[in-house]
Amino acid sequence: MTTQTTDMATAMLKLENQEDIMSINIENLSVEELKNLQVKADKLIEEKTEQAIIDAYDQVLAIADNVGYSISELLEMGAKRNKKATRKPVEPRYRSKTNAADTWTGRGKQPRWLVAEIEAGANLEDFLIS
C-alpha cells in the first residue's frame, strides 16, 4: 500500500463531513486497500449502531424515570395492550338437512354445502337451527 493511498484511506475514515467524504476519489485505490477500507467502515458502522442503541435505551430509561415507572412495568403494559382478545367459539346458526355435521355460524363465507343447497332452490332460513 502506498503512503499516498494509506493517507487517503486514513483521512477518509477520519472525516465527519459527508461532503468531504464524497470528494475523495477512491477509484485509484487497489483492491487490497479497498478491502481494508471496507473492513474499517464496517467496524465503524457497527460501533455507531451500537452507540445509537445505547443512546436510545438511555432515552427510554429517562422517559420511564420521568413518568415514575420502570421499563419492565411499561413493557408489561404494552404487552397487555397489544394482546388480542381471544374470542369464544360461536354456536352454529345453520345446519345441513342432509348431513348434521355440516354447520355454519353465519359468519364469513358461506360453506359449499349451503351454497349448493341455495342454488338448488332452498332458502337460507330453511337451515336455521331452532
PDB file of C-alpha atoms in Angstrom:
ATOM      1  CA  MET A   1       0.000   0.000   0.000  1.00  0.00           C
ATOM      2  CA  THR A   2       1.486   3.339  -0.956  1.00  0.00           C
ATOM      3  CA  THR A   3       1.822   6.173   1.512  1.00  0.00           C
ATOM      4  CA  GLN A   4      -0.498   8.391  -0.512  1.00  0.00           C
ATOM      5  CA  THR A   5      -3.308   5.816  -0.645  1.00  0.00           C
ATOM      6  CA  THR A   6      -2.809   4.950   3.030  1.00  0.00           C
ATOM      7  CA  ASP A   7      -3.103   8.619   3.935  1.00  0.00           C
ATOM      8  CA  MET A   8      -6.187   8.921   1.741  1.00  0.00           C
ATOM      9  CA  ALA A   9      -7.863   5.916   3.369  1.00  0.00           C
ATOM     10  CA  THR A  10      -6.997   7.166   6.858  1.00  0.00           C
ATOM     11  CA  ALA A  11      -8.253  10.655   6.042  1.00  0.00           C
ATOM     12  CA  MET A  12     -11.479   9.210   4.684  1.00  0.00           C
ATOM     13  CA  LEU A  13     -12.181   7.388   7.926  1.00  0.00           C
ATOM     14  CA  LYS A  14     -11.455  10.485   9.998  1.00  0.00           C
ATOM     15  CA  LEU A  15     -13.720  12.808   8.034  1.00  0.00           C
ATOM     16  CA  GLU A  16     -17.003  13.699   9.688  1.00  0.00           C
ATOM     17  CA  ASN A  17     -18.499  15.773   6.903  1.00  0.00           C
ATOM     18  CA  GLN A  18     -20.274  13.696   4.250  1.00  0.00           C
ATOM     19  CA  GLU A  19     -19.496  16.243   1.540  1.00  0.00           C
ATOM     20  CA  ASP A  20     -15.776  15.840   2.239  1.00  0.00           C
ATOM     21  CA  ILE A  21     -16.125  12.047   2.015  1.00  0.00           C
ATOM     22  CA  MET A  22     -17.825  12.304  -1.350  1.00  0.00           C
ATOM     23  CA  SER A  23     -14.999  14.470  -2.709  1.00  0.00           C
ATOM     24  CA  ILE A  24     -12.325  11.805  -2.045  1.00  0.00           C
ATOM     25  CA  ASN A  25     -11.601   9.687  -5.087  1.00  0.00           C
ATOM     26  CA  ILE A  26     -11.371   6.035  -4.064  1.00  0.00           C
ATOM     27  CA  GLU A  27     -11.170   4.759  -7.628  1.00  0.00           C
ATOM     28  CA  ASN A  28      -7.364   4.879  -7.505  1.00  0.00           C
ATOM     29  CA  LEU A  29      -7.185   2.533  -4.507  1.00  0.00           C
ATOM     30  CA  SER A  30      -6.110  -1.071  -5.009  1.00  0.00           C
ATOM     31  CA  VAL A  31      -8.398  -3.990  -4.234  1.00  0.00           C
ATOM     32  CA  GLU A  32      -6.464  -4.662  -1.024  1.00  0.00           C
ATOM     33  CA  GLU A  33      -6.781  -1.035   0.063  1.00  0.00           C
ATOM     34  CA  LEU A  34     -10.493  -1.017  -0.716  1.00  0.00           C
ATOM     35  CA  LYS A  35     -10.997  -4.200   1.309  1.00  0.00           C
ATOM     36  CA  ASN A  36      -9.160  -2.680   4.275  1.00  0.00           C
ATOM     37  CA  LEU A  37     -11.246   0.453   3.937  1.00  0.00           C
ATOM     38  CA  GLN A  38     -14.403  -1.651   3.824  1.00  0.00           C
ATOM     39  CA  VAL A  39     -13.404  -3.566   6.972  1.00  0.00           C
ATOM     40  CA  LYS A  40     -12.755  -0.308   8.817  1.00  0.00           C
ATOM     41  CA  ALA A  41     -16.035   1.164   7.562  1.00  0.00           C
ATOM     42  CA  ASP A  42     -17.973  -1.946   8.653  1.00  0.00           C
ATOM     43  CA  LYS A  43     -16.386  -1.753  12.107  1.00  0.00           C
ATOM     44  CA  LEU A  44     -17.267   1.937  12.381  1.00  0.00           C
ATOM     45  CA  ILE A  45     -20.859   1.241  11.284  1.00  0.00           C
ATOM     46  CA  GLU A  46     -21.157  -1.472  13.936  1.00  0.00           C
ATOM     47  CA  GLU A  47     -19.784   0.834  16.642  1.00  0.00           C
ATOM     48  CA  LYS A  48     -22.092   3.700  15.672  1.00  0.00           C
ATOM     49  CA  THR A  49     -25.112   1.379  15.532  1.00  0.00           C
ATOM     50  CA  GLU A  50     -24.298   0.023  18.983  1.00  0.00           C
ATOM     51  CA  GLN A  51     -23.905   3.567  20.321  1.00  0.00           C
ATOM     52  CA  ALA A  52     -27.261   4.571  18.795  1.00  0.00           C
ATOM     53  CA  ILE A  53     -28.930   1.633  20.571  1.00  0.00           C
ATOM     54  CA  ILE A  54     -27.291   2.602  23.862  1.00  0.00           C
ATOM     55  CA  ASP A  55     -28.446   6.207  23.407  1.00  0.00           C
ATOM     56  CA  ALA A  56     -31.999   5.074  22.622  1.00  0.00           C
ATOM     57  CA  TYR A  57     -32.005   2.829  25.700  1.00  0.00           C
ATOM     58  CA  ASP A  58     -30.827   5.713  27.863  1.00  0.00           C
ATOM     59  CA  GLN A  59     -33.607   7.908  26.458  1.00  0.00           C
ATOM     60  CA  VAL A  60     -36.210   5.249  27.236  1.00  0.00           C
ATOM     61  CA  LEU A  61     -34.835   4.906  30.769  1.00  0.00           C
ATOM     62  CA  ALA A  62     -35.015   8.670  31.236  1.00  0.00           C
ATOM     63  CA  ILE A  63     -38.616   8.823  29.996  1.00  0.00           C
ATOM     64  CA  ALA A  64     -39.655   5.908  32.218  1.00  0.00           C
ATOM     65  CA  ASP A  65     -37.954   7.514  35.204  1.00  0.00           C
ATOM     66  CA  ASN A  66     -39.556  10.861  34.382  1.00  0.00           C
ATOM     67  CA  VAL A  67     -43.074   9.381  34.498  1.00  0.00           C
ATOM     68  CA  GLY A  68     -42.307   7.263  37.551  1.00  0.00           C
ATOM     69  CA  TYR A  69     -42.349   3.763  36.083  1.00  0.00           C
ATOM     70  CA  SER A  70     -39.764   1.111  35.387  1.00  0.00           C
ATOM     71  CA  ILE A  71     -39.138  -0.205  31.900  1.00  0.00           C
ATOM     72  CA  SER A  72     -40.482  -3.616  32.920  1.00  0.00           C
ATOM     73  CA  GLU A  73     -43.763  -2.010  34.034  1.00  0.00           C
ATOM     74  CA  LEU A  74     -44.061  -0.169  30.723  1.00  0.00           C
ATOM     75  CA  LEU A  75     -43.252  -3.298  28.711  1.00  0.00           C
ATOM     76  CA  GLU A  76     -45.784  -5.309  30.705  1.00  0.00           C
ATOM     77  CA  MET A  77     -48.463  -2.706  29.969  1.00  0.00           C
ATOM     78  CA  GLY A  78     -47.516  -2.710  26.297  1.00  0.00           C
ATOM     79  CA  ALA A  79     -47.824  -6.487  26.162  1.00  0.00           C
ATOM     80  CA  LYS A  80     -51.288  -6.297  27.708  1.00  0.00           C
ATOM     81  CA  ARG A  81     -52.429  -3.566  25.318  1.00  0.00           C
ATOM     82  CA  ASN A  82     -51.210  -5.390  22.220  1.00  0.00           C
ATOM     83  CA  LYS A  83     -52.635  -8.753  23.225  1.00  0.00           C
ATOM     84  CA  LYS A  84     -55.597  -9.737  21.089  1.00  0.00           C
ATOM     85  CA  ALA A  85     -58.687 -10.691  22.989  1.00  0.00           C
ATOM     86  CA  THR A  86     -59.482 -14.339  22.490  1.00  0.00           C
ATOM     87  CA  ARG A  87     -62.971 -14.907  21.250  1.00  0.00           C
ATOM     88  CA  LYS A  88     -65.041 -17.754  22.471  1.00  0.00           C
ATOM     89  CA  PRO A  89     -66.391 -20.008  19.740  1.00  0.00           C
ATOM     90  CA  VAL A  90     -69.730 -19.002  18.264  1.00  0.00           C
ATOM     91  CA  GLU A  91     -72.518 -21.538  18.181  1.00  0.00           C
ATOM     92  CA  PRO A  92     -73.608 -22.593  14.692  1.00  0.00           C
ATOM     93  CA  ARG A  93     -76.800 -20.964  13.411  1.00  0.00           C
ATOM     94  CA  TYR A  94     -77.327 -23.110  10.320  1.00  0.00           C
ATOM     95  CA  ARG A  95     -77.259 -26.897   9.842  1.00  0.00           C
ATOM     96  CA  SER A  96     -77.495 -29.016   6.712  1.00  0.00           C
ATOM     97  CA  LYS A  97     -80.613 -31.174   6.404  1.00  0.00           C
ATOM     98  CA  THR A  98     -78.701 -33.982   4.717  1.00  0.00           C
ATOM     99  CA  ASN A  99     -75.628 -34.086   6.982  1.00  0.00           C
ATOM    100  CA  ALA A 100     -75.958 -32.878  10.586  1.00  0.00           C
ATOM    101  CA  ALA A 101     -72.178 -32.448  10.824  1.00  0.00           C
ATOM    102  CA  ASP A 102     -72.315 -29.641   8.243  1.00  0.00           C
ATOM    103  CA  THR A 103     -72.910 -26.425  10.168  1.00  0.00           C
ATOM    104  CA  TRP A 104     -72.266 -22.715   9.698  1.00  0.00           C
ATOM    105  CA  THR A 105     -72.153 -19.910  12.255  1.00  0.00           C
ATOM    106  CA  GLY A 106     -73.409 -17.306   9.819  1.00  0.00           C
ATOM    107  CA  ARG A 107     -70.047 -15.561   9.819  1.00  0.00           C
ATOM    108  CA  GLY A 108     -67.649 -15.455   6.928  1.00  0.00           C
ATOM    109  CA  LYS A 109     -68.118 -17.035   3.535  1.00  0.00           C
ATOM    110  CA  GLN A 110     -70.989 -19.464   3.130  1.00  0.00           C
ATOM    111  CA  PRO A 111     -69.823 -23.098   3.041  1.00  0.00           C
ATOM    112  CA  ARG A 112     -70.070 -25.069  -0.190  1.00  0.00           C
ATOM    113  CA  TRP A 113     -72.869 -27.299   1.056  1.00  0.00           C
ATOM    114  CA  LEU A 114     -75.031 -24.251   1.809  1.00  0.00           C
ATOM    115  CA  VAL A 115     -74.239 -22.543  -1.489  1.00  0.00           C
ATOM    116  CA  ALA A 116     -75.197 -25.749  -3.337  1.00  0.00           C
ATOM    117  CA  GLU A 117     -78.494 -26.003  -1.419  1.00  0.00           C
ATOM    118  CA  ILE A 118     -79.380 -22.357  -2.082  1.00  0.00           C
ATOM    119  CA  GLU A 119     -78.556 -22.767  -5.789  1.00  0.00           C
ATOM    120  CA  ALA A 120     -80.845 -25.808  -5.803  1.00  0.00           C
ATOM    121  CA  GLY A 121     -83.713 -23.559  -4.684  1.00  0.00           C
ATOM    122  CA  ALA A 122     -83.630 -23.706  -0.862  1.00  0.00           C
ATOM    123  CA  ASN A 123     -83.859 -20.613   1.340  1.00  0.00           C
ATOM    124  CA  LEU A 124     -81.233 -19.718   3.924  1.00  0.00           C
ATOM    125  CA  GLU A 125     -83.930 -19.661   6.622  1.00  0.00           C
ATOM    126  CA  ASP A 126     -84.681 -23.336   5.900  1.00  0.00           C
ATOM    127  CA  PHE A 127     -81.366 -24.261   7.561  1.00  0.00           C
ATOM    128  CA  LEU A 128     -81.718 -22.183  10.744  1.00  0.00           C
ATOM    129  CA  ILE A 129     -81.154 -24.164  13.917  1.00  0.00           C
ATOM    130  CA  SER A 130     -84.156 -23.784  16.222  1.00  0.00           C
TER     131      SER A 130
END
